[in-house]
Amino acid sequence: MLPSSICSMGQIPRISPHSYGMLPKQMSKGHPPMITRAVGGVEKGEVGGNVQSLQVMHSKELQAKIRKQLQRIELSPSLYDTAWVAMVPERSSSQAPCYPQCIEWILQNQHDDGSWGINSSSLSVNKDILLSTLACVVALKKWNAGSYHIRRGLNFVGRNFSVAMDVQNIAPVGFNITFSGLITLASGMGLQLPVWQTDIDEIFHLRKIELERDAGGTISARKAFMAYVADGFGNLQDWDQVMAYQRKNGSLFNSPSTTAAAAIHSFNDRTLNYLDSLTNKFGGPVPAMYPQNIYSQLCTVDALERTGISQKFAREIRDILDTTYRSWLHNEEEVMLDIPTCAMAFRLLRTHGYDITSDEMAHFSEQSSFDDSIHGYLNDTKTLLELFKTSQIRFSCEDLVLENIGTWSAKLLKQQLLSNKLSTSAQSEVEYVLKFPLHSTLDRLEHRRNIEQFKVEGSKVLKSGYCGSHSNEEILALAVDYFHSSQSVYQQELKYFESWVKQCRLDELKFARVMPLIVHFISTATMFAPELADARMVLSQTSLLVTVYDDFFDCPETSREEKENYIALIEKWDNHAEIGFCSKNVEIVFYAVYNTYKQIGEKAALKQNRSIMDQLVEDLVSSAKAMMVEADWTATKYIPATMEEYMSNAEVSAAFASFVCPPLYFLGLKLSEEDVKSHEYTQLLKLTNVIGRLQNDSQTYRKEILAGKVNSVLLRALTDSGNTSLESIEAAKDMVNSDAESSMVEMRSLVFSEGGPIPRPGKDRFWEMCKIVFYFYREDDAYLTPKEMMSSARAVILDPLRLIPPPSCPEMLSS
């Protein structure tokens, strides 16, 4: 049923069947054939780089590449970190390198322009390339290797030294410290940089500003950050203090460069053991952070889910989450010590049904956990966003751990917005996440947004910039292909849906909100997989029919005789000819409902090996009678004595059973009669009805009060305050919203928890319907405007994607 506040008569104009600019005059009366390739595709000139060529690659090839990456993570080599590991001397002699393979790899991987770094030939020179190049020069000079390479590297640094002083150029973390530290090392080795002394002085001035600036976080955060960039301080650093951050694996912050610097200055055996394991695994080059398998794999899983293609990799995702779950249970440092890794692991594990509690997140319950960290010192927006999203996966309103995390992370994000220091893309993301909780977003709209804003270059900023998962380009290409092929299916379905509306004569009903595009958008936005065509069409048809007979009961021109006639016909069902029709409207509405639900019941019986017709009719009768009760309340100006009396009828009149439940039988699940009578199923349906009714009431109370209709906001004001003053109404509205939010928390726990007779795909349908309700009834905007609705519908069903050409990624290291 379409939300009444959104689609009430007069707010949205009647839509012509051909107003979308793509429907033919003659439409098929049968179900459309499944289409596996996009008809249109991406508009010319909108996709560039490797993604465009990857799009022509067969879907199976793309999937194979992504599957390989999921099974064996590939990490980007960091030239900066490799150079630092190359500088570590042997245990027994300071005159020979401990890791000559790193020296050899550096010699073999200089670019033609003299630089070292990530694809410098295809990118403009940036600070990471400059940092990596100087680090490689210093490493080679330390062992008097590659004099030709050194000379070319120095010339490259000299030609591009102005980049280091450009405050607008994006910099790796701690660049002013690490780059100036390398200049000091180079000078100590007798290397002469071909730059003016005033430029070098400017670099050290920037270093001084960095050291004196009042960054985010606390003193503890500053100490941690200075330890993280200790490679930029050399002998000036107190290495005993730095070693306080050493982890069980021997590393400092899982950073090869920091650990290598510590090995050089402190001669710590555990640091050398870590570097030994690192070079034994990767050979010559090393990544910017290790281990990071879990983080990288979780990022890939998250990317697959955000772009709508995770269902193609269900087995691999389950394996990754099983591994993450074991690490979680063993409290391993790789997961628990890194804030974004821990937060993402919690969110993904909990939403996939793993039995974890928020107790393990308790160390992030207070803002000090962030303020005292490197992330706090850097005022890391991405970490705050991850924490805020994670805080929304609450299973109980009494979960103070997640509530506290949500409160302080939201506060800090709002402060960042007010600071006007965020990039345009970061500001847009923060505003979006704060405005739209996870339970008020629709899958396919989110997929489109995430695909169009997808960044292939990775997600974690370190001392040396690097690309993330090597499969990101394949993920984007597959997601684009899948999105457009899905749209082709949706467009064919829309044609059929339009023809069905005409066959049922629903377009002849002047009182009804008949908007096929908007209705089918609701179905496609949540059940987006092309193979769910039958379930999608059942949802679209039943949603529109419930909307029509809701309008029928709600319309002032509908007589009591017509309402009673309709109810009698539904009760008689197959024997409706015994009664007859008192008006054309009754005949059209009844036959549309009767013929459609009969067809649904017959198809469902074939899939379920049992009849569901009695249940369908029972739900139709119950909702119609409940709507009649509400109509009588309005006519007689009756006000229920309690919220319980009102809700006992309002939950049924919401009629979710008549359009949420029928599609369940077309999901490939077997649902027995015992299943649909189980406590779990009953509770899922009850919560859906409660959430739908309360959210509707919260946003339509003004209109309904003027029309003399009963509404939970009005009733709450009367029962709590005894009056309907503006203050009482606002307080009542807050209470109704709070009740809806509490019910959503309960729904989340029910859906995301394992066990129970209803399989997860079935439970997801109730969850998605509740998300639709929250999406349409937005607290800040009251509800979607007609223009917004049409734009959203077109975005999912009709309009091609608009993509930004991505940069290239380097060769990868297998992990």
mmCIF file with all atom_site columns, N, CA and C in Angstrom, residues 38 83 138 553 756 796:
data_model
loop_
_atom_site.group_PDB
_atom_site.id
_atom_site.type_symbol
_atom_site.label_atom_id
_atom_site.label_alt_id
_atom_site.label_comp_id
_atom_site.label_asym_id
_atom_site.label_entity_id
_atom_site.label_seq_id
_atom_site.pdbx_PDB_ins_code
_atom_site.Cartn_x
_atom_site.Cartn_y
_atom_site.Cartn_z
_atom_site.occupancy
_atom_site.B_iso_or_equiv
_atom_site.pdbx_formal_charge
_atom_site.auth_seq_id
_atom_site.auth_comp_id
_atom_site.auth_asym_id
_atom_site.auth_atom_id
_atom_site.pdbx_PDB_model_num
ATOM 1  N N  . ALA A 1 38  ? 22.070  -5.919  -20.492 1.00 0.00 ? 38  ALA A N  1
ATOM 2  C CA . ALA A 1 38  ? 21.443  -4.604  -20.561 1.00 0.00 ? 38  ALA A CA 1
ATOM 3  C C  . ALA A 1 38  ? 21.070  -4.256  -21.993 1.00 0.00 ? 38  ALA A C  1
ATOM 4  N N  . ALA A 1 83  ? 61.384  0.680   0.967   1.00 0.00 ? 83  ALA A N  1
ATOM 5  C CA . ALA A 1 83  ? 62.678  1.361   1.125   1.00 0.00 ? 83  ALA A CA 1
ATOM 6  C C  . ALA A 1 83  ? 63.145  1.310   2.574   1.00 0.00 ? 83  ALA A C  1
ATOM 7  N N  . VAL A 1 138 ? 67.409  7.178   -0.748  1.00 0.00 ? 138 VAL A N  1
ATOM 8  C CA . VAL A 1 138 ? 68.146  7.061   0.518   1.00 0.00 ? 138 VAL A CA 1
ATOM 9  C C  . VAL A 1 138 ? 68.522  5.605   0.785   1.00 0.00 ? 138 VAL A C  1
ATOM 10 N N  . PHE A 1 553 ? -12.205 2.711   0.609   1.00 0.00 ? 553 PHE A N  1
ATOM 11 C CA . PHE A 1 553 ? -12.820 2.898   1.925   1.00 0.00 ? 553 PHE A CA 1
ATOM 12 C C  . PHE A 1 553 ? -12.618 4.317   2.448   1.00 0.00 ? 553 PHE A C  1
ATOM 13 N N  . GLY A 1 756 ? 14.866  -20.076 14.247  1.00 0.00 ? 756 GLY A N  1
ATOM 14 C CA . GLY A 1 756 ? 13.470  -19.791 13.955  1.00 0.00 ? 756 GLY A CA 1
ATOM 15 C C  . GLY A 1 756 ? 13.040  -20.465 12.663  1.00 0.00 ? 756 GLY A C  1
ATOM 16 N N  . VAL A 1 796 ? 15.985  3.940   -10.271 1.00 0.00 ? 796 VAL A N  1
ATOM 17 C CA . VAL A 1 796 ? 16.070  2.490   -10.126 1.00 0.00 ? 796 VAL A CA 1
ATOM 18 C C  . VAL A 1 796 ? 15.685  1.765   -11.405 1.00 0.00 ? 796 VAL A C  1
#
